[in-house]
Short mmCIF file of C-alpha atoms and ligand atoms in Angstrom, two decimals:
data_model
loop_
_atom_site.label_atom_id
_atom_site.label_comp_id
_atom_site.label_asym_id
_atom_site.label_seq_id
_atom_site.Cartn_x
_atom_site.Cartn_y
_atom_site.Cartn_z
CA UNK A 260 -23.74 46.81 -58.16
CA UNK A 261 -20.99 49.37 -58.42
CA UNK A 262 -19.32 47.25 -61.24
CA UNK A 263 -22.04 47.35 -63.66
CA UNK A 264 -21.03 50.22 -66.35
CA UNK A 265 -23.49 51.86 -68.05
CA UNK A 266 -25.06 49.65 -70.96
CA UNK A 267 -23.95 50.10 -74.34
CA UNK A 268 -27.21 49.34 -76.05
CA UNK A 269 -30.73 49.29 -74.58
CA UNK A 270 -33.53 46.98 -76.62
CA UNK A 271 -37.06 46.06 -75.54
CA UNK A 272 -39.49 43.59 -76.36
CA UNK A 273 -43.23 42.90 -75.65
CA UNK A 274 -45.12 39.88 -74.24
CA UNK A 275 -48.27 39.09 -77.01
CA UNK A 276 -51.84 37.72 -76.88
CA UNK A 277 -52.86 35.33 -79.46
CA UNK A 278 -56.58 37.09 -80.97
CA UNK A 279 -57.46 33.63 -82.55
CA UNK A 280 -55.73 30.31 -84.29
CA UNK A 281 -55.67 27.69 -81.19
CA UNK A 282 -53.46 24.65 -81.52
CA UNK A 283 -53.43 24.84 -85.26
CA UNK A 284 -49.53 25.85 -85.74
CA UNK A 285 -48.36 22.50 -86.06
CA UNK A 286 -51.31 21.51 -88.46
CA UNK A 287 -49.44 24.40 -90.97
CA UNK A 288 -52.49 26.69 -89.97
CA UNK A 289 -52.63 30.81 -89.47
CA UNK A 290 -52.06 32.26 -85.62
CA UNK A 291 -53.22 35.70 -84.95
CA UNK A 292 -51.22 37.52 -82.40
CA UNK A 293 -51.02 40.71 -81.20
CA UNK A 294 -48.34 42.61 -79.01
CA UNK A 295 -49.03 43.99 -75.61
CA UNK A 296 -47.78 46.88 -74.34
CA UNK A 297 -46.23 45.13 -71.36
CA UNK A 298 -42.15 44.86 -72.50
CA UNK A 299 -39.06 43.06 -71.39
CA UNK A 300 -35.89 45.37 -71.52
CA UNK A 301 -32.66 44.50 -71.94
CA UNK A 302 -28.82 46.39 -70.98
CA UNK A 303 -26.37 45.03 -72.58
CA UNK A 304 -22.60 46.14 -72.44
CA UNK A 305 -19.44 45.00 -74.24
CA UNK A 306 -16.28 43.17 -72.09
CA UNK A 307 -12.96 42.68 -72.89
CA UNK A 308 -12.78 39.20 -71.98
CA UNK A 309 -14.77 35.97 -72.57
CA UNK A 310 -17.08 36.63 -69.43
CA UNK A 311 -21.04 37.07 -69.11
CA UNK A 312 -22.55 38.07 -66.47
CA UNK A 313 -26.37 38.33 -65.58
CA UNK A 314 -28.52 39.88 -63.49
CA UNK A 315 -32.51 40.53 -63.54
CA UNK A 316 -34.47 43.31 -61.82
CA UNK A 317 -37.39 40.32 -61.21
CA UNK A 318 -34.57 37.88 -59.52
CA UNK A 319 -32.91 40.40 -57.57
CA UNK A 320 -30.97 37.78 -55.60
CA UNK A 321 -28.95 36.16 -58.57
CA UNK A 322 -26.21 37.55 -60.53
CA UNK A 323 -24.84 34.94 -62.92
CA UNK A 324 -21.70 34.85 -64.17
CA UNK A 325 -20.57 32.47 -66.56
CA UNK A 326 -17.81 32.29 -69.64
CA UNK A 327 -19.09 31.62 -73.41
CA UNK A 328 -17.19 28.26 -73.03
CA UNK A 329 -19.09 27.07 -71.08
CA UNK A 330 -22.29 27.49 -72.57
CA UNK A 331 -24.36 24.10 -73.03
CA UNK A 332 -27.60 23.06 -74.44
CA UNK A 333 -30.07 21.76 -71.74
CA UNK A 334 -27.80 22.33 -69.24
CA UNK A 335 -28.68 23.15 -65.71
CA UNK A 336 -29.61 26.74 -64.69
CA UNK A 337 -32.97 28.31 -64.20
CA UNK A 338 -34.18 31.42 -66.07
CA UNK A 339 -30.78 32.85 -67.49
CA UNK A 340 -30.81 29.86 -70.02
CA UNK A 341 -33.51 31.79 -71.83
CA UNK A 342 -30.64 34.56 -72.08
CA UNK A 343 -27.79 32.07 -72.48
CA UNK A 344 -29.57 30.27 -74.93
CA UNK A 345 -30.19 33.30 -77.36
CA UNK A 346 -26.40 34.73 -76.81
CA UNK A 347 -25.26 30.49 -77.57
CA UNK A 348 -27.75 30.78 -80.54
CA UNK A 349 -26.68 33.98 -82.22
CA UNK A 350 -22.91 32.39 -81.93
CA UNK A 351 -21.37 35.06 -80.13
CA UNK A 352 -18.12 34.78 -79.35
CA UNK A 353 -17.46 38.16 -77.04
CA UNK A 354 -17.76 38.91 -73.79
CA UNK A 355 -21.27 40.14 -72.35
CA UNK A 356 -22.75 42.35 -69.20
CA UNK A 357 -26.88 41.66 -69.98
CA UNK A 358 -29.02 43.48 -66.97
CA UNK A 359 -32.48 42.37 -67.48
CA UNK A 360 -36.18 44.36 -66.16
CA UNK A 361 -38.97 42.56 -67.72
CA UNK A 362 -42.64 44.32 -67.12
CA UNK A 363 -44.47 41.50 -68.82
CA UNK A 364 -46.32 38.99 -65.95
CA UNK A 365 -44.29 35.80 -66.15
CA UNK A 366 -45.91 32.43 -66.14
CA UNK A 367 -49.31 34.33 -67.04
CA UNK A 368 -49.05 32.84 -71.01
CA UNK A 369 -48.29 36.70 -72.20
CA UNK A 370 -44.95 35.07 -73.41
CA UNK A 371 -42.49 36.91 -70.88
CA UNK A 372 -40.28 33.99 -72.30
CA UNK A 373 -40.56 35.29 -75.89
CA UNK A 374 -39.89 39.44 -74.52
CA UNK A 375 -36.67 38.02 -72.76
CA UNK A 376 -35.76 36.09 -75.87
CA UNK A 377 -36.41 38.87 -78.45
CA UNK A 378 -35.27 42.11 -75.95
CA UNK A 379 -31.66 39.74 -75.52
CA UNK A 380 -31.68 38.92 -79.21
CA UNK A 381 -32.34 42.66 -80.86
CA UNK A 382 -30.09 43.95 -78.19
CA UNK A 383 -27.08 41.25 -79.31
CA UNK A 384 -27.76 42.10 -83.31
CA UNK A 385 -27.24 45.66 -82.40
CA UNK A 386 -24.17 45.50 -80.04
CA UNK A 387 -22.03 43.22 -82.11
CA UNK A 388 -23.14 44.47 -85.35
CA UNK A 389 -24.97 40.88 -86.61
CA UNK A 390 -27.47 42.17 -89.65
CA UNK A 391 -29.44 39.48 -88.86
CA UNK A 392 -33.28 40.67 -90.00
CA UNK A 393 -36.47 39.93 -87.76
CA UNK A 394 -37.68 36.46 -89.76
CA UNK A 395 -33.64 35.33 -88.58
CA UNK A 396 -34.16 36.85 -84.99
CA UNK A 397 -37.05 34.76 -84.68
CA UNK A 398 -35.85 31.64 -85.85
CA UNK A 399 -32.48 32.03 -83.53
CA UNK A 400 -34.67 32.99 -80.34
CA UNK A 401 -36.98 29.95 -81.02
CA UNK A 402 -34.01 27.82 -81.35
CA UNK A 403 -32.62 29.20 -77.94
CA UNK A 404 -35.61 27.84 -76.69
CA UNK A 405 -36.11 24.76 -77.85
CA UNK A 406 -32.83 23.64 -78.21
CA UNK A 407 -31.15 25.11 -75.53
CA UNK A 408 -33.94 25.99 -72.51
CA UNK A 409 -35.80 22.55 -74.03
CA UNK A 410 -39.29 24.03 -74.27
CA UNK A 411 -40.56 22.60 -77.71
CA UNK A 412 -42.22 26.15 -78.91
CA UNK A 413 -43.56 27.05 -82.01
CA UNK A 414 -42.73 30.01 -83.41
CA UNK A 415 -45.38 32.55 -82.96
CA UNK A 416 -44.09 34.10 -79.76
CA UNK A 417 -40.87 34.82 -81.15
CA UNK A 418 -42.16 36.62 -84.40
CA UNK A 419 -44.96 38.15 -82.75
CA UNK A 420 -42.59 39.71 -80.22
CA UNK A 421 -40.42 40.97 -82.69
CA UNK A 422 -42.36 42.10 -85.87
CA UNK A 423 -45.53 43.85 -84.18
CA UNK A 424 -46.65 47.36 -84.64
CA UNK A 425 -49.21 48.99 -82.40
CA UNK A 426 -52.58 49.51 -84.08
CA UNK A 427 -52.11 46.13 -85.65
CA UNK A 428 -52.30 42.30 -85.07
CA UNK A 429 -50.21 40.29 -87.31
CA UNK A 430 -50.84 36.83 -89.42
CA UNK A 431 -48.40 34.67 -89.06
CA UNK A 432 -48.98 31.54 -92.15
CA UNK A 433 -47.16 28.73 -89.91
CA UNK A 434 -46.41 26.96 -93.71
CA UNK A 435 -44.29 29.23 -94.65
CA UNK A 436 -43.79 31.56 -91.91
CA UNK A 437 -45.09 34.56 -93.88
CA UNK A 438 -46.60 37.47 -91.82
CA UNK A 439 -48.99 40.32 -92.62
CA UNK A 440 -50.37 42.54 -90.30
CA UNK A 441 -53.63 43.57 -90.58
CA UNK A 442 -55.14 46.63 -88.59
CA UNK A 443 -56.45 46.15 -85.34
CA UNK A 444 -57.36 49.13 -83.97
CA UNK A 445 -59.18 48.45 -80.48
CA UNK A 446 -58.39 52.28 -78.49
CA UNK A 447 -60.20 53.77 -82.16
CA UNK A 448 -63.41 51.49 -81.09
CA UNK A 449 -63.47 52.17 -77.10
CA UNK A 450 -62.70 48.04 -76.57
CA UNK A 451 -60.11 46.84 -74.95
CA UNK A 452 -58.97 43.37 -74.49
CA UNK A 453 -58.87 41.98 -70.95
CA UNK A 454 -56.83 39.10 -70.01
CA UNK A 455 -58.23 36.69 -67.32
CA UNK A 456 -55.24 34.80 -65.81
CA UNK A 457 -56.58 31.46 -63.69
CA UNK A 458 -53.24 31.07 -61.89
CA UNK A 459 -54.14 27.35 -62.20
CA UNK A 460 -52.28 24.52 -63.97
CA UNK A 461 -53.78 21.19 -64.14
CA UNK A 462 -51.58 18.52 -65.17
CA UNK A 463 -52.91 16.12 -68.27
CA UNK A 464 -53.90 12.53 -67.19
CA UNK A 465 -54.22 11.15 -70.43
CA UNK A 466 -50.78 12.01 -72.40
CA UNK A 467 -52.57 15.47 -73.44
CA UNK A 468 -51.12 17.12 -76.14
CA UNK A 469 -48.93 14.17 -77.92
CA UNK A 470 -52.38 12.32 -78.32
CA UNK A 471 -54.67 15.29 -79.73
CA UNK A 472 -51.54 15.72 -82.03
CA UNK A 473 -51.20 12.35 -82.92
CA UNK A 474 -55.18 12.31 -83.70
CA UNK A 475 -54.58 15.17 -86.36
CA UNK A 476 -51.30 13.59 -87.37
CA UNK A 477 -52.97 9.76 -88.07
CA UNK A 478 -56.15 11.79 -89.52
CA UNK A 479 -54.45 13.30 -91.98
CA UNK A 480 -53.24 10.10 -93.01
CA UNK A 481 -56.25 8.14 -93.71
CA UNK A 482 -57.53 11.51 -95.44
CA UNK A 483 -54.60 11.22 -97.40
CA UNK A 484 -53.65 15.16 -96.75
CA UNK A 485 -50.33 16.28 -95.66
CA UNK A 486 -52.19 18.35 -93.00
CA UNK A 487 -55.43 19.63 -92.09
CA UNK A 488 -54.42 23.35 -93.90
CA UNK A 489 -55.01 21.00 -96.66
CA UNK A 490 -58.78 19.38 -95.55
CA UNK A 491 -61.90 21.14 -96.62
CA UNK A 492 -64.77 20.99 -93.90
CA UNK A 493 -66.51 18.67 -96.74
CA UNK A 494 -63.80 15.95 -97.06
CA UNK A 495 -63.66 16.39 -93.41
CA UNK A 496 -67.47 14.92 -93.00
CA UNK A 497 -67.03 12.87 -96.16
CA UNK A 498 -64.34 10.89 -94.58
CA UNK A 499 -65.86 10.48 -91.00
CA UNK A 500 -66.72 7.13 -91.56
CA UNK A 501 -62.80 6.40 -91.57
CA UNK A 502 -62.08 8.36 -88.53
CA UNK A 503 -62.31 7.61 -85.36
CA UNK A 504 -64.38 9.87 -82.93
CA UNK A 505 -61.29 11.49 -81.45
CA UNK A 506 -59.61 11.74 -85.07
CA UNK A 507 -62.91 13.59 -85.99
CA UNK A 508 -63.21 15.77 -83.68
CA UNK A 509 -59.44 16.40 -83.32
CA UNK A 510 -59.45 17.36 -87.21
CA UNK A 511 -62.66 19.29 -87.23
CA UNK A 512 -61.17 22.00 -84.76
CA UNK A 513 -58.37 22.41 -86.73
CA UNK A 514 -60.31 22.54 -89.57
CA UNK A 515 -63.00 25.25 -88.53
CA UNK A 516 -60.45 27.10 -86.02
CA UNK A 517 -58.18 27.74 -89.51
CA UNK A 518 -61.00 29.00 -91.29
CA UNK A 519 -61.53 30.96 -88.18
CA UNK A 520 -58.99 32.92 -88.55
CA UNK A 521 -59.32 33.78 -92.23
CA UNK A 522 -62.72 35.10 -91.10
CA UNK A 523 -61.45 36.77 -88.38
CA UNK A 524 -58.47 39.09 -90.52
CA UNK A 525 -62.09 39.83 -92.60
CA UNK A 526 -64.08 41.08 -89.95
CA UNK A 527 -60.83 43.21 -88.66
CA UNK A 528 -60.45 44.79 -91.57
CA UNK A 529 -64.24 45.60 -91.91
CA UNK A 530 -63.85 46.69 -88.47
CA UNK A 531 -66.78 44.58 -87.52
CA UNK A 532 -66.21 44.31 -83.92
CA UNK A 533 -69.34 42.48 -83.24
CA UNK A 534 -69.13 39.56 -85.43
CA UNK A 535 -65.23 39.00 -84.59
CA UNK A 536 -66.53 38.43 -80.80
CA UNK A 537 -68.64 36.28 -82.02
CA UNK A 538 -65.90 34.18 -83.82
CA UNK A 539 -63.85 34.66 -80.73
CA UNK A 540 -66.28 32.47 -78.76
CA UNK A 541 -66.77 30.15 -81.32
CA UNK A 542 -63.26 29.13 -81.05
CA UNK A 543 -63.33 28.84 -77.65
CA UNK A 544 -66.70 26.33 -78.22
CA UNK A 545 -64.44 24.57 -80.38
CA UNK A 546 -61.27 24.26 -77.81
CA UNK A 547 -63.86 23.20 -75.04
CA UNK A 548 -65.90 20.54 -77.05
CA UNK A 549 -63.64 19.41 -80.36
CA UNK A 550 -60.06 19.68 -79.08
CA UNK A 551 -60.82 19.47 -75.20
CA UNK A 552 -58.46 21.81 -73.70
CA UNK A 553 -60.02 23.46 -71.57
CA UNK A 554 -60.80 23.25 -67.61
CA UNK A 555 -63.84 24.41 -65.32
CA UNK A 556 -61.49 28.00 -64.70
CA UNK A 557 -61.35 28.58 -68.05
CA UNK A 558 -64.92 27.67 -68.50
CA UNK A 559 -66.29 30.04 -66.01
CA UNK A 560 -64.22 33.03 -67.13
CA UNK A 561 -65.23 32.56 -70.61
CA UNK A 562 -68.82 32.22 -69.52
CA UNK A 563 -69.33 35.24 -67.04
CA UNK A 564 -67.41 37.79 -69.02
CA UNK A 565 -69.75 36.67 -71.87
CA UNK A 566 -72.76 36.81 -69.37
CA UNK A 567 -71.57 40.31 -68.74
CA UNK A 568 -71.34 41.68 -71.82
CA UNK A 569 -67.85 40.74 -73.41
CA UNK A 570 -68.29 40.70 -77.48
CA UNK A 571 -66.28 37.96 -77.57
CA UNK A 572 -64.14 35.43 -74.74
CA UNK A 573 -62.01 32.22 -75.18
CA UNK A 574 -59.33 30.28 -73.37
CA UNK A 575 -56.17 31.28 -75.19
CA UNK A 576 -52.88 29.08 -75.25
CA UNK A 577 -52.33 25.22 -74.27
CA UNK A 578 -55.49 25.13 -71.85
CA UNK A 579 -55.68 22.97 -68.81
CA UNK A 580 -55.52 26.33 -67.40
CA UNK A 581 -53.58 29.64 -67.90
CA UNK A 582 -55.47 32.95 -69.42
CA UNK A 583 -58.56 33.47 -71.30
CA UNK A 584 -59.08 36.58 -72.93
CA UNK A 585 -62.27 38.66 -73.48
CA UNK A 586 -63.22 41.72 -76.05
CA UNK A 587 -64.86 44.30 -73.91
CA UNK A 588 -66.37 47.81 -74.46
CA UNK A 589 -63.52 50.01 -71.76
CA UNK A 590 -66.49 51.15 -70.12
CA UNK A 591 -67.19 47.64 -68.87
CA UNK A 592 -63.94 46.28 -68.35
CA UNK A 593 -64.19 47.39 -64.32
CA UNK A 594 -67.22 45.55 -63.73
CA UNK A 595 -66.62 42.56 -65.66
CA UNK A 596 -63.38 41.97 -63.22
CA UNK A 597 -65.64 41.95 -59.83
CA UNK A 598 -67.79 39.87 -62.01
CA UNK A 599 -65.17 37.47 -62.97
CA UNK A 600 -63.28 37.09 -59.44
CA UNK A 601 -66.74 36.80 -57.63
CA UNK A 602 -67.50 34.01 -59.80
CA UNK A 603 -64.35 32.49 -59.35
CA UNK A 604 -64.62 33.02 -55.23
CA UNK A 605 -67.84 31.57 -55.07
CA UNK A 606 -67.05 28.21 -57.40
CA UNK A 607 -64.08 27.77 -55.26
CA UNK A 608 -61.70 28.38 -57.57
CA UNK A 609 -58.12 30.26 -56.84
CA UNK A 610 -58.54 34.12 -57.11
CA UNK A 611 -57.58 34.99 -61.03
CA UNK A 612 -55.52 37.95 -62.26
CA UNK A 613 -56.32 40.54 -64.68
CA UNK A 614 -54.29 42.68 -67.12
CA UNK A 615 -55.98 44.94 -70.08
CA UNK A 616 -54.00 45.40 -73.02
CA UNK A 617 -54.26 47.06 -76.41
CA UNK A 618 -52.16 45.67 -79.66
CA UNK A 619 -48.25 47.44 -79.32
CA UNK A 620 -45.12 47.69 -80.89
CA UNK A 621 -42.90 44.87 -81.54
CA UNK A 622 -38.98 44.81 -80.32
CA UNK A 623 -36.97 47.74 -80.79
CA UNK A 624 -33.33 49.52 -79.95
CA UNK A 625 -34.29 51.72 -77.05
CA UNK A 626 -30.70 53.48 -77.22
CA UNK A 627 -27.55 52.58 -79.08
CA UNK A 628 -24.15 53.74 -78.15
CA UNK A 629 -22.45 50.85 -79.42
CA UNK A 630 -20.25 52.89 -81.65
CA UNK A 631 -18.52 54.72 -78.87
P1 LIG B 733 -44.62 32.76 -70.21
O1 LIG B 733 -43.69 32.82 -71.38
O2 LIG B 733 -46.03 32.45 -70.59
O3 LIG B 733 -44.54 33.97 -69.33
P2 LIG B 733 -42.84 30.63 -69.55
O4 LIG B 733 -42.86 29.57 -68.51
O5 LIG B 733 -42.68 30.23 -70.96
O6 LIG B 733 -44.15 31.53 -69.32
O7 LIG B 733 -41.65 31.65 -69.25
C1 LIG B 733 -41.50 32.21 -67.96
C2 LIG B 733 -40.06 32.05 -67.53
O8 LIG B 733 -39.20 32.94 -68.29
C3 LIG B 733 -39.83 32.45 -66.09
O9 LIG B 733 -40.10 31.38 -65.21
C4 LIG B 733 -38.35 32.81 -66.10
O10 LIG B 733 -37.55 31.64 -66.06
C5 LIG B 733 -38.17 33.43 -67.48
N1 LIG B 733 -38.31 34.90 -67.43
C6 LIG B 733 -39.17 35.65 -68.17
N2 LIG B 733 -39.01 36.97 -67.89
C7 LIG B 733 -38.03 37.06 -66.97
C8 LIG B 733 -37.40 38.15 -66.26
N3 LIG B 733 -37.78 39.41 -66.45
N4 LIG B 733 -36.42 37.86 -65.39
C9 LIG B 733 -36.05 36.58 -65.17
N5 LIG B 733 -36.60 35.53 -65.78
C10 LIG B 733 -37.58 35.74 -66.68
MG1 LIG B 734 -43.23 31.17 -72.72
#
């Protein structure tokens, strides 16, 4: 469109992988992310009045054009409240031109939600001149989210997305919000990590999520521990008698899967490749049997990339469907695809989608002319 200027400031974000730490965020556990090199970008360019306008390379046939007054929480829209939501959250309180292209798969749980969010957010910091750091980015973008899209996220995309560096994966401590990131160096070790997208979605039957929350939530209780970061394995199996079986089981996945990760940042930083794919699986066991999240799909990818050599495989994310992920030497990451879709093909099962990644950089200012 002939009246879209050239941007004042060009920012980028990635999509991320979670390595390990499954549905322990709200139980104050560790996450283990990664970025991918697949990134959201994002134009931005002052106005001189109260307008913003939208536009995305991936929804070629929508330009939206709004006013900051008219900005509202949960309002109705479709995905430019992910990019209303962050400009609402950040308070700004100037005009906007935003021109979105966003290279991570959407819908594929790679967090193309979290990239928009972030490349929107470091662009906006930059353009009007905000200071705010990365721990406040991620905060504001998670708020955008959940408080103005309405998805209840934690906040792992978000940091992830923003504090990243290649080579690396980072900790995130979900008690404090802390992060570390420890070297991950997959392209040093010929592995790469391939991520097996189901393209299905089944919907929960049984209330889903609230309940295996509620289970940690009410075990907790009767263990008399604000949460299970607080429960050793042994006062775990001490107390089982007072739990029920879901309670139990419920607890002892977050339990193991936290202690999982502490294991995990050890056998990265050995470099012990091996093991970690071993650890990988385990929390997939763990999803699939304690926590119950998982779905035939899932199941089968997990199962033939192992069957086909993967170090390591395990549904990543809410389950019920979406990606699994497997650690795989490069050499074998061809073969283990035909593997995987003829699988798939021959249980029936809706053709999957691959993507390979290696751990990236987090958000950054691609080009800043915001001074002129
Ligand atoms: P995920 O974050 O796992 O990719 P979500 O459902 O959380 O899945 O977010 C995907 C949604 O984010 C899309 O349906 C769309 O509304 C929005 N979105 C992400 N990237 C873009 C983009 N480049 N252009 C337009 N909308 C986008
Ligand atoms: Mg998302």
């Amino acid at each position: 469109m002939s009246d879209w200027l050239e941007p004042h400031v060009i920012a980028s974000a990635p999509g991320r992988v979670n390595l390990i730490g499954e549905h322990i965020d709200f139980s104050q556990g560790f996450v283990l992310p990664f970025a991918i090199a697949d990134r959201t970008t994002a134009k931005l360019r002052k106005r001189s009045d109260d307008h913003i306008r939208i536009r995305s390379v991936q929804r070629p046939d929508a330009v939206v054009s709004t006013s900051l007054s008219e900005l509202k929480p949960l309002g109705s829209g479709d995905w430019e409240r992910y990019v209303l939501g962050v400009i609402w959250s950040l308070k700004i309180d100037e005009g906007v031109d935003i021109e979105i292209d966003g290279r991570v798969p959407l819908g594929a749980g790679l967090s193309s939600s979290a990239a928009l969010e972030c490349a929107v957010a470091v662009g906006l910091n930059q353009l009007f001149d905000l200071n705010l750091n990365k721990k406040e980015l991620a905060l504001l973008t998670q708020k955008a989210e959940n408080d103005y899209v309405g998805v209840p996220c934690g906040i792992m995309d978000q940091s992830v997305s923003l504090m990243a560096e290649s080579g690396s994966a980072l900790l995130l401590d979900c008690r404090d919000l802390t992060t570390t990131l420890i070297p991950f160096d997959l392209a040093a070790s010929d592995l790469e990590l391939l991520v097996i997208d189901t393209q299905v979605h089944h919907a929960l039957v049984d209330g889903g999520y609230a309940e295996r929350r509620g289970n940690c939530e009410s075990a907790a209780q009767k263990m008399g521990v604000v949460s299970m970061r607080d429960l050793s394995s042994q006062h775990l199996h001490e107390s089982k008698d007072l739990l029920t079986d879901h309670e139990f089981l419920r607890a002892r996945h977050a339990v193991t899967e936290i202690a999982r990760v502490a294991t995990a940042v050890e056998l990265l930083k050995a470099k012990d490749f091996v093991e970690l794919g071993r650890i990988i699986t385990a929390s997939h066991n763990s999803l699939r049997d304690d926590y119950e999240v998982s779905c035939p799909e899932l199941n089968c990818a997990v199962d033939t990339a192992l069957a086909h050599g993967a170090l390591g495989a395990r549904m990543v994310g809410g389950g019920f469907g979406g990606s699994a992920i497997a650690l795989v030497a490069r050499d074998h990451i061809a073969a283990m695809q035909s593997a995987i879709a003829r699988a798939f093909d021959s249980a029936g099962f809706t053709t999957p989608r691959f993507f390979t990644s290696l751990p990236s950089d987090g958000a950054r200012v691609e080009l800043d002319h915001s001074a002129i």
